[in-house]
Amino acid sequence: MEWVREFYSRSGSWWGGAEARLTERDHRRVDLLRAHASPEGRILELGSGYGSTAVAAALAGYVVTAVEVSDRADFTAGLAQDLAAGCLTVHKADFYEVQLDQRFDAVCYWNGFGVGSDADQRRLLRRIGSEWLRPGGTALIDVFNPFVWAGWDGNEEHRMPNAAAGYDHELRERVRFDPVTCTVVDTWWEPADPDHPISQTLRCYAPADLMLLLDGTGLFLTGIAVGDDVVSVSPHSGMSSLLREQYEYLAVVTAVADS
Ligand SMILES: C[S@@+](CC[C@H](N)C(=O)[O-])C[C@H]1O[C@@H](n2cnc3c(N)ncnc32)[C@H](O)[C@@H]1O
């Protein structure tokens, strides 16, 4: 998965100037963490990107460990200047390889799960369940929603620079959705450099598929948050937000408690 480091480092160099800052989204994620995972304690954030949510969680009183493989991790120190020593530790590392010598009250992975094969996803889920979460602890994982991404197949965008907002690059994007493998291929390139596009490939899982994926990992899907609605994992009909609106949903996943 060498594309991961390359895609998120290069796109981070395009967008970091605009996006490496704390926003309402980060505070909303901390609210979700408090409501659905753990009101306090030690948390692990996987794929932390620029680190804005990790910093927001540390400001809210959590002791945060963040793992990010790409150069986006280099932005985090600039956001963390007001934090007290010891409340945020960043590992610029691959979460399939990093060794962490502690357990956490909660694990979160915002806007990133689905990179690699199903076997890779299971490997990560097993690490979350058996190495990182304390028994009975909860993980919050954003999962890409196939119902919405499928409808975006073939979409193209042309983004002009917006220097006032910190976006300095003219970019094109094309989205393809493969209905056989249930993956999005999201490709970006600079019109001035069309021979060097970069793509991210994202496996999408409907909630029912996520439950199959979790089988045998020691983790269980206990709820999903779709937009502002939190619903149980039971039959639902007419859920237009999941069918047509939200490109990801938040899976609330709990580790088996010690007996
Ligand atoms: C779509 S970005 C989201 C970043 C951040 N969570 C946010 O919501 O702004 C996904 C992030 O996961 C990171 N990532 C993907 N695979 C990783 C891995 N194996 N180890 C560490 N980070 C990884 C990527 O580098 C990228 O920064």
Short mmCIF file of C-alpha atoms and ligand atoms in Angstrom, two decimals:
data_model
loop_
_atom_site.label_atom_id
_atom_site.label_comp_id
_atom_site.label_asym_id
_atom_site.label_seq_id
_atom_site.Cartn_x
_atom_site.Cartn_y
_atom_site.Cartn_z
CA MET A 1 0.00 0.00 0.00
CA GLU A 2 2.79 2.39 -0.90
CA TRP A 3 0.18 4.64 -2.60
CA VAL A 4 -1.13 5.60 0.84
CA ARG A 5 1.93 7.57 1.92
CA GLU A 6 2.29 9.13 -1.54
CA PHE A 7 -1.39 10.07 -1.98
CA TYR A 8 -1.91 11.65 1.44
CA SER A 9 1.50 13.36 1.51
CA ARG A 10 1.06 14.92 -1.93
CA SER A 11 -2.58 15.89 -1.45
CA GLY A 12 -1.61 17.20 2.01
CA SER A 13 0.96 19.46 0.37
CA TRP A 14 -1.87 20.81 -1.84
CA TRP A 15 -4.47 21.28 0.90
CA GLY A 16 -2.62 21.47 4.23
CA GLY A 17 -2.31 25.26 4.08
CA ALA A 18 -6.12 25.49 4.05
CA GLU A 19 -7.16 22.43 6.04
CA ALA A 20 -4.60 21.99 8.84
CA ARG A 21 -6.63 23.86 11.45
CA LEU A 22 -9.24 23.12 14.09
CA THR A 23 -12.81 23.38 12.87
CA GLU A 24 -16.33 22.61 14.06
CA ARG A 25 -15.89 19.10 12.63
CA ASP A 26 -13.12 18.34 15.13
CA HIS A 27 -15.21 19.51 18.10
CA ARG A 28 -18.19 17.52 16.83
CA ARG A 29 -16.01 14.39 16.69
CA VAL A 30 -14.91 14.98 20.29
CA ASP A 31 -18.59 15.24 21.26
CA LEU A 32 -19.20 11.87 19.55
CA LEU A 33 -16.25 10.39 21.40
CA ARG A 34 -17.61 11.60 24.71
CA ALA A 35 -21.17 10.46 23.97
CA HIS A 36 -20.49 7.06 22.42
CA ALA A 37 -17.04 5.86 23.50
CA SER A 38 -15.46 7.28 26.66
CA PRO A 39 -16.12 10.49 28.62
CA GLU A 40 -12.42 10.76 29.53
CA GLY A 41 -9.14 8.87 29.55
CA ARG A 42 -6.58 7.68 27.04
CA ILE A 43 -7.50 7.52 23.38
CA LEU A 44 -5.76 6.30 20.26
CA GLU A 45 -6.45 8.03 16.95
CA LEU A 46 -5.49 6.10 13.81
CA GLY A 47 -4.82 7.91 10.51
CA SER A 48 -4.88 11.28 12.24
CA GLY A 49 -4.02 13.31 9.12
CA TYR A 50 -3.01 16.86 10.00
CA GLY A 51 -3.89 16.12 13.65
CA SER A 52 -6.66 18.65 14.18
CA THR A 53 -9.06 16.19 15.82
CA ALA A 54 -6.28 14.77 18.01
CA VAL A 55 -5.49 18.30 19.18
CA ALA A 56 -9.19 19.06 19.81
CA ALA A 57 -9.47 15.88 21.91
CA ALA A 58 -6.34 16.78 23.89
CA LEU A 59 -7.74 20.28 24.50
CA ALA A 60 -10.91 18.61 25.79
CA GLY A 61 -8.90 16.71 28.41
CA TYR A 62 -8.13 13.37 26.77
CA VAL A 63 -4.61 11.96 26.72
CA VAL A 64 -4.15 11.26 23.01
CA THR A 65 -1.86 9.03 20.99
CA ALA A 66 -2.07 9.64 17.24
CA VAL A 67 -0.67 7.51 14.39
CA GLU A 68 -0.27 8.94 10.89
CA VAL A 69 1.92 7.53 8.12
CA SER A 70 2.02 10.46 5.69
CA ASP A 71 3.68 13.88 5.77
CA ARG A 72 0.35 15.29 6.95
CA ALA A 73 1.68 14.34 10.42
CA ASP A 74 4.22 17.16 10.11
CA PHE A 75 1.42 19.74 10.45
CA THR A 76 0.37 18.52 13.91
CA ALA A 77 3.15 20.16 15.94
CA GLY A 78 2.03 23.58 14.68
CA LEU A 79 -1.54 22.92 15.87
CA ALA A 80 -0.42 21.53 19.23
CA GLN A 81 1.54 24.52 20.48
CA ASP A 82 -0.92 25.38 23.28
CA LEU A 83 -1.10 21.85 24.66
CA ALA A 84 0.49 20.84 27.94
CA ALA A 85 3.37 18.37 27.68
CA GLY A 86 2.33 14.73 27.59
CA CYS A 87 -1.28 15.08 26.48
CA LEU A 88 -0.57 14.37 22.78
CA THR A 89 1.95 11.91 21.36
CA VAL A 90 2.21 11.59 17.58
CA HIS A 91 3.79 8.59 15.87
CA LYS A 92 4.62 9.20 12.22
CA ALA A 93 4.23 5.52 11.43
CA ASP A 94 2.18 2.82 9.71
CA PHE A 95 -0.58 1.57 11.99
CA TYR A 96 -0.03 -1.97 10.73
CA GLU A 97 3.51 -1.85 12.12
CA VAL A 98 3.58 0.58 15.04
CA GLN A 99 4.13 -0.92 18.49
CA LEU A 100 2.26 0.80 21.30
CA ASP A 101 2.87 -0.44 24.82
CA GLN A 102 -0.42 0.57 26.37
CA ARG A 103 -4.20 0.07 26.17
CA PHE A 104 -6.72 2.80 25.47
CA ASP A 105 -10.21 3.64 26.71
CA ALA A 106 -11.23 4.38 23.12
CA VAL A 107 -9.82 4.08 19.60
CA CYS A 108 -10.99 6.26 16.74
CA TYR A 109 -10.37 6.29 13.02
CA TRP A 110 -12.06 9.26 11.39
CA ASN A 111 -12.63 9.35 7.61
CA GLY A 112 -10.12 6.73 6.51
CA PHE A 113 -11.13 3.10 7.14
CA GLY A 114 -11.18 0.95 4.01
CA VAL A 115 -7.64 1.18 2.66
CA GLY A 116 -6.40 -2.17 1.37
CA SER A 117 -8.02 -5.60 1.17
CA ASP A 118 -10.64 -7.11 3.47
CA ALA A 119 -7.79 -9.12 5.04
CA ASP A 120 -5.95 -5.85 5.78
CA GLN A 121 -9.07 -4.37 7.35
CA ARG A 122 -9.47 -7.47 9.55
CA ARG A 123 -5.82 -7.27 10.57
CA LEU A 124 -6.37 -3.71 11.73
CA LEU A 125 -9.61 -4.56 13.53
CA ARG A 126 -7.88 -7.43 15.33
CA ARG A 127 -5.12 -5.07 16.49
CA ILE A 128 -7.77 -2.64 17.74
CA GLY A 129 -9.61 -5.40 19.63
CA SER A 130 -6.74 -7.45 21.00
CA GLU A 131 -3.82 -5.01 21.43
CA TRP A 132 -5.14 -1.48 21.84
CA LEU A 133 -8.65 -1.30 23.31
CA ARG A 134 -9.12 -2.09 26.98
CA PRO A 135 -11.65 -4.92 27.53
CA GLY A 136 -15.12 -3.51 27.03
CA GLY A 137 -13.72 -0.36 25.38
CA THR A 138 -15.24 1.24 22.30
CA ALA A 139 -13.87 2.15 18.89
CA LEU A 140 -15.45 4.80 16.66
CA ILE A 141 -14.75 4.17 12.99
CA ASP A 142 -15.99 6.20 10.03
CA VAL A 143 -16.93 3.79 7.24
CA PHE A 144 -17.41 4.78 3.58
CA ASN A 145 -21.00 4.24 2.51
CA PRO A 146 -21.37 2.33 -0.79
CA PHE A 147 -24.95 3.51 -1.43
CA VAL A 148 -23.84 7.12 -1.84
CA TRP A 149 -20.46 6.53 -3.49
CA ALA A 150 -22.08 4.31 -6.16
CA GLY A 151 -24.23 7.26 -7.19
CA TRP A 152 -21.14 9.41 -7.66
CA ASP A 153 -19.55 7.06 -10.24
CA GLY A 154 -18.28 9.10 -13.19
CA ASN A 155 -18.41 12.46 -11.41
CA GLU A 156 -15.69 14.92 -12.36
CA GLU A 157 -14.74 18.20 -10.72
CA HIS A 158 -12.49 21.06 -11.69
CA ARG A 159 -11.30 23.10 -8.69
CA MET A 160 -9.74 26.47 -9.29
CA PRO A 161 -7.21 27.90 -6.82
CA ASN A 162 -8.67 29.98 -3.99
CA ALA A 163 -5.69 31.73 -2.45
CA ALA A 164 -7.78 33.56 0.16
CA ALA A 165 -8.88 30.18 1.57
CA GLY A 166 -5.36 28.72 1.33
CA TYR A 167 -5.97 26.55 -1.75
CA ASP A 168 -3.12 27.33 -4.13
CA HIS A 169 -3.51 24.55 -6.72
CA GLU A 170 -5.75 24.09 -9.72
CA LEU A 171 -6.94 20.47 -9.57
CA ARG A 172 -9.14 17.99 -11.35
CA GLU A 173 -10.85 15.00 -9.73
CA ARG A 174 -12.57 11.94 -11.16
CA VAL A 175 -14.56 9.40 -9.09
CA ARG A 176 -15.15 5.83 -10.24
CA PHE A 177 -17.05 3.21 -8.24
CA ASP A 178 -16.42 -0.49 -8.87
CA PRO A 179 -19.63 -2.37 -8.00
CA VAL A 180 -17.88 -5.75 -8.00
CA THR A 181 -15.22 -4.97 -5.40
CA CYS A 182 -17.33 -2.20 -3.79
CA THR A 183 -14.41 0.22 -3.99
CA VAL A 184 -14.09 3.89 -4.89
CA VAL A 185 -11.16 4.98 -7.03
CA ASP A 186 -10.77 8.71 -6.48
CA THR A 187 -8.20 10.27 -8.82
CA TRP A 188 -6.70 13.76 -8.65
CA TRP A 189 -4.30 15.59 -10.93
CA GLU A 190 -3.00 19.04 -11.74
CA PRO A 191 -4.10 20.09 -15.26
CA ALA A 192 -0.57 21.42 -15.77
CA ASP A 193 0.83 17.96 -14.95
CA PRO A 194 -1.73 15.45 -16.29
CA ASP A 195 0.78 12.60 -16.53
CA HIS A 196 1.16 12.31 -12.76
CA PRO A 197 -2.30 11.65 -11.32
CA ILE A 198 -2.68 10.22 -7.81
CA SER A 199 -5.51 7.92 -6.72
CA GLN A 200 -6.93 6.68 -3.46
CA THR A 201 -8.76 3.35 -3.44
CA LEU A 202 -11.37 3.02 -0.71
CA ARG A 203 -13.34 -0.10 0.15
CA CYS A 204 -16.91 0.75 1.16
CA TYR A 205 -18.93 -1.42 3.56
CA ALA A 206 -22.67 -1.38 4.14
CA PRO A 207 -23.41 -1.98 7.85
CA ALA A 208 -24.35 -5.60 7.13
CA ASP A 209 -21.00 -6.16 5.39
CA LEU A 210 -19.16 -4.50 8.25
CA MET A 211 -20.74 -6.99 10.65
CA LEU A 212 -19.40 -9.85 8.51
CA LEU A 213 -15.97 -8.21 8.46
CA LEU A 214 -15.97 -7.88 12.26
CA ASP A 215 -16.78 -11.55 12.76
CA GLY A 216 -13.88 -13.19 14.58
CA THR A 217 -12.07 -9.94 15.41
CA GLY A 218 -13.32 -9.69 19.00
CA LEU A 219 -15.24 -6.54 18.09
CA PHE A 220 -18.99 -6.05 17.70
CA LEU A 221 -21.00 -3.38 15.92
CA THR A 222 -23.27 -1.88 18.56
CA GLY A 223 -24.65 1.15 16.71
CA ILE A 224 -24.18 3.51 13.81
CA ALA A 225 -24.37 7.29 13.59
CA VAL A 226 -25.53 8.62 10.24
CA GLY A 227 -25.38 12.40 10.13
CA ASP A 228 -27.12 13.46 13.33
CA ASP A 229 -29.11 10.23 13.70
CA VAL A 230 -27.81 7.43 15.90
CA VAL A 231 -29.53 4.15 15.14
CA SER A 232 -29.33 0.63 16.47
CA VAL A 233 -28.10 -2.21 14.28
CA SER A 234 -31.51 -3.63 13.46
CA PRO A 235 -33.76 -3.55 10.38
CA HIS A 236 -34.55 -0.03 9.17
CA SER A 237 -36.47 1.00 6.10
CA GLY A 238 -36.66 4.35 4.39
CA MET A 239 -33.39 5.65 5.88
CA SER A 240 -32.77 8.22 3.17
CA SER A 241 -29.68 9.66 4.88
CA LEU A 242 -27.87 6.33 4.54
CA LEU A 243 -29.30 5.55 1.13
CA ARG A 244 -28.76 8.90 -0.54
CA GLU A 245 -27.02 11.55 1.56
CA GLN A 246 -24.10 10.61 3.82
CA TYR A 247 -20.92 9.37 2.14
CA GLU A 248 -19.76 7.83 5.42
CA TYR A 249 -21.34 6.67 8.66
CA LEU A 250 -19.80 6.24 12.10
CA ALA A 251 -19.60 2.67 13.34
CA VAL A 252 -19.69 2.26 17.12
CA VAL A 253 -17.73 -0.91 17.76
CA THR A 254 -17.16 -2.49 21.15
CA ALA A 255 -14.53 -4.95 22.33
CA VAL A 256 -15.51 -8.07 24.23
CA ALA A 257 -15.37 -7.39 27.97
CA ASP A 258 -13.32 -9.63 30.28
CA SER A 259 -15.54 -12.27 31.89
C1 LIG B 1 -8.81 10.63 4.45
S1 LIG B 1 -7.46 10.92 5.53
C2 LIG B 1 -8.31 11.46 7.00
C3 LIG B 1 -7.39 12.12 7.99
C4 LIG B 1 -8.05 12.50 9.32
N1 LIG B 1 -8.49 11.33 10.05
C5 LIG B 1 -9.20 13.45 9.08
O1 LIG B 1 -10.35 13.06 9.20
O2 LIG B 1 -8.93 14.60 8.72
C6 LIG B 1 -6.95 9.25 6.00
C7 LIG B 1 -5.62 9.27 6.72
O3 LIG B 1 -5.26 7.95 7.14
C8 LIG B 1 -3.86 7.80 6.98
N2 LIG B 1 -3.52 6.39 6.87
C9 LIG B 1 -3.97 5.50 5.95
N3 LIG B 1 -3.38 4.30 6.12
C10 LIG B 1 -2.54 4.44 7.18
C11 LIG B 1 -1.65 3.55 7.84
N4 LIG B 1 -1.48 2.27 7.42
N5 LIG B 1 -0.96 3.99 8.91
C12 LIG B 1 -1.12 5.29 9.34
N6 LIG B 1 -1.93 6.20 8.74
C13 LIG B 1 -2.64 5.78 7.67
C14 LIG B 1 -3.58 8.56 5.68
O4 LIG B 1 -2.22 8.90 5.52
C15 LIG B 1 -4.49 9.77 5.82
O5 LIG B 1 -3.86 10.87 6.41
#
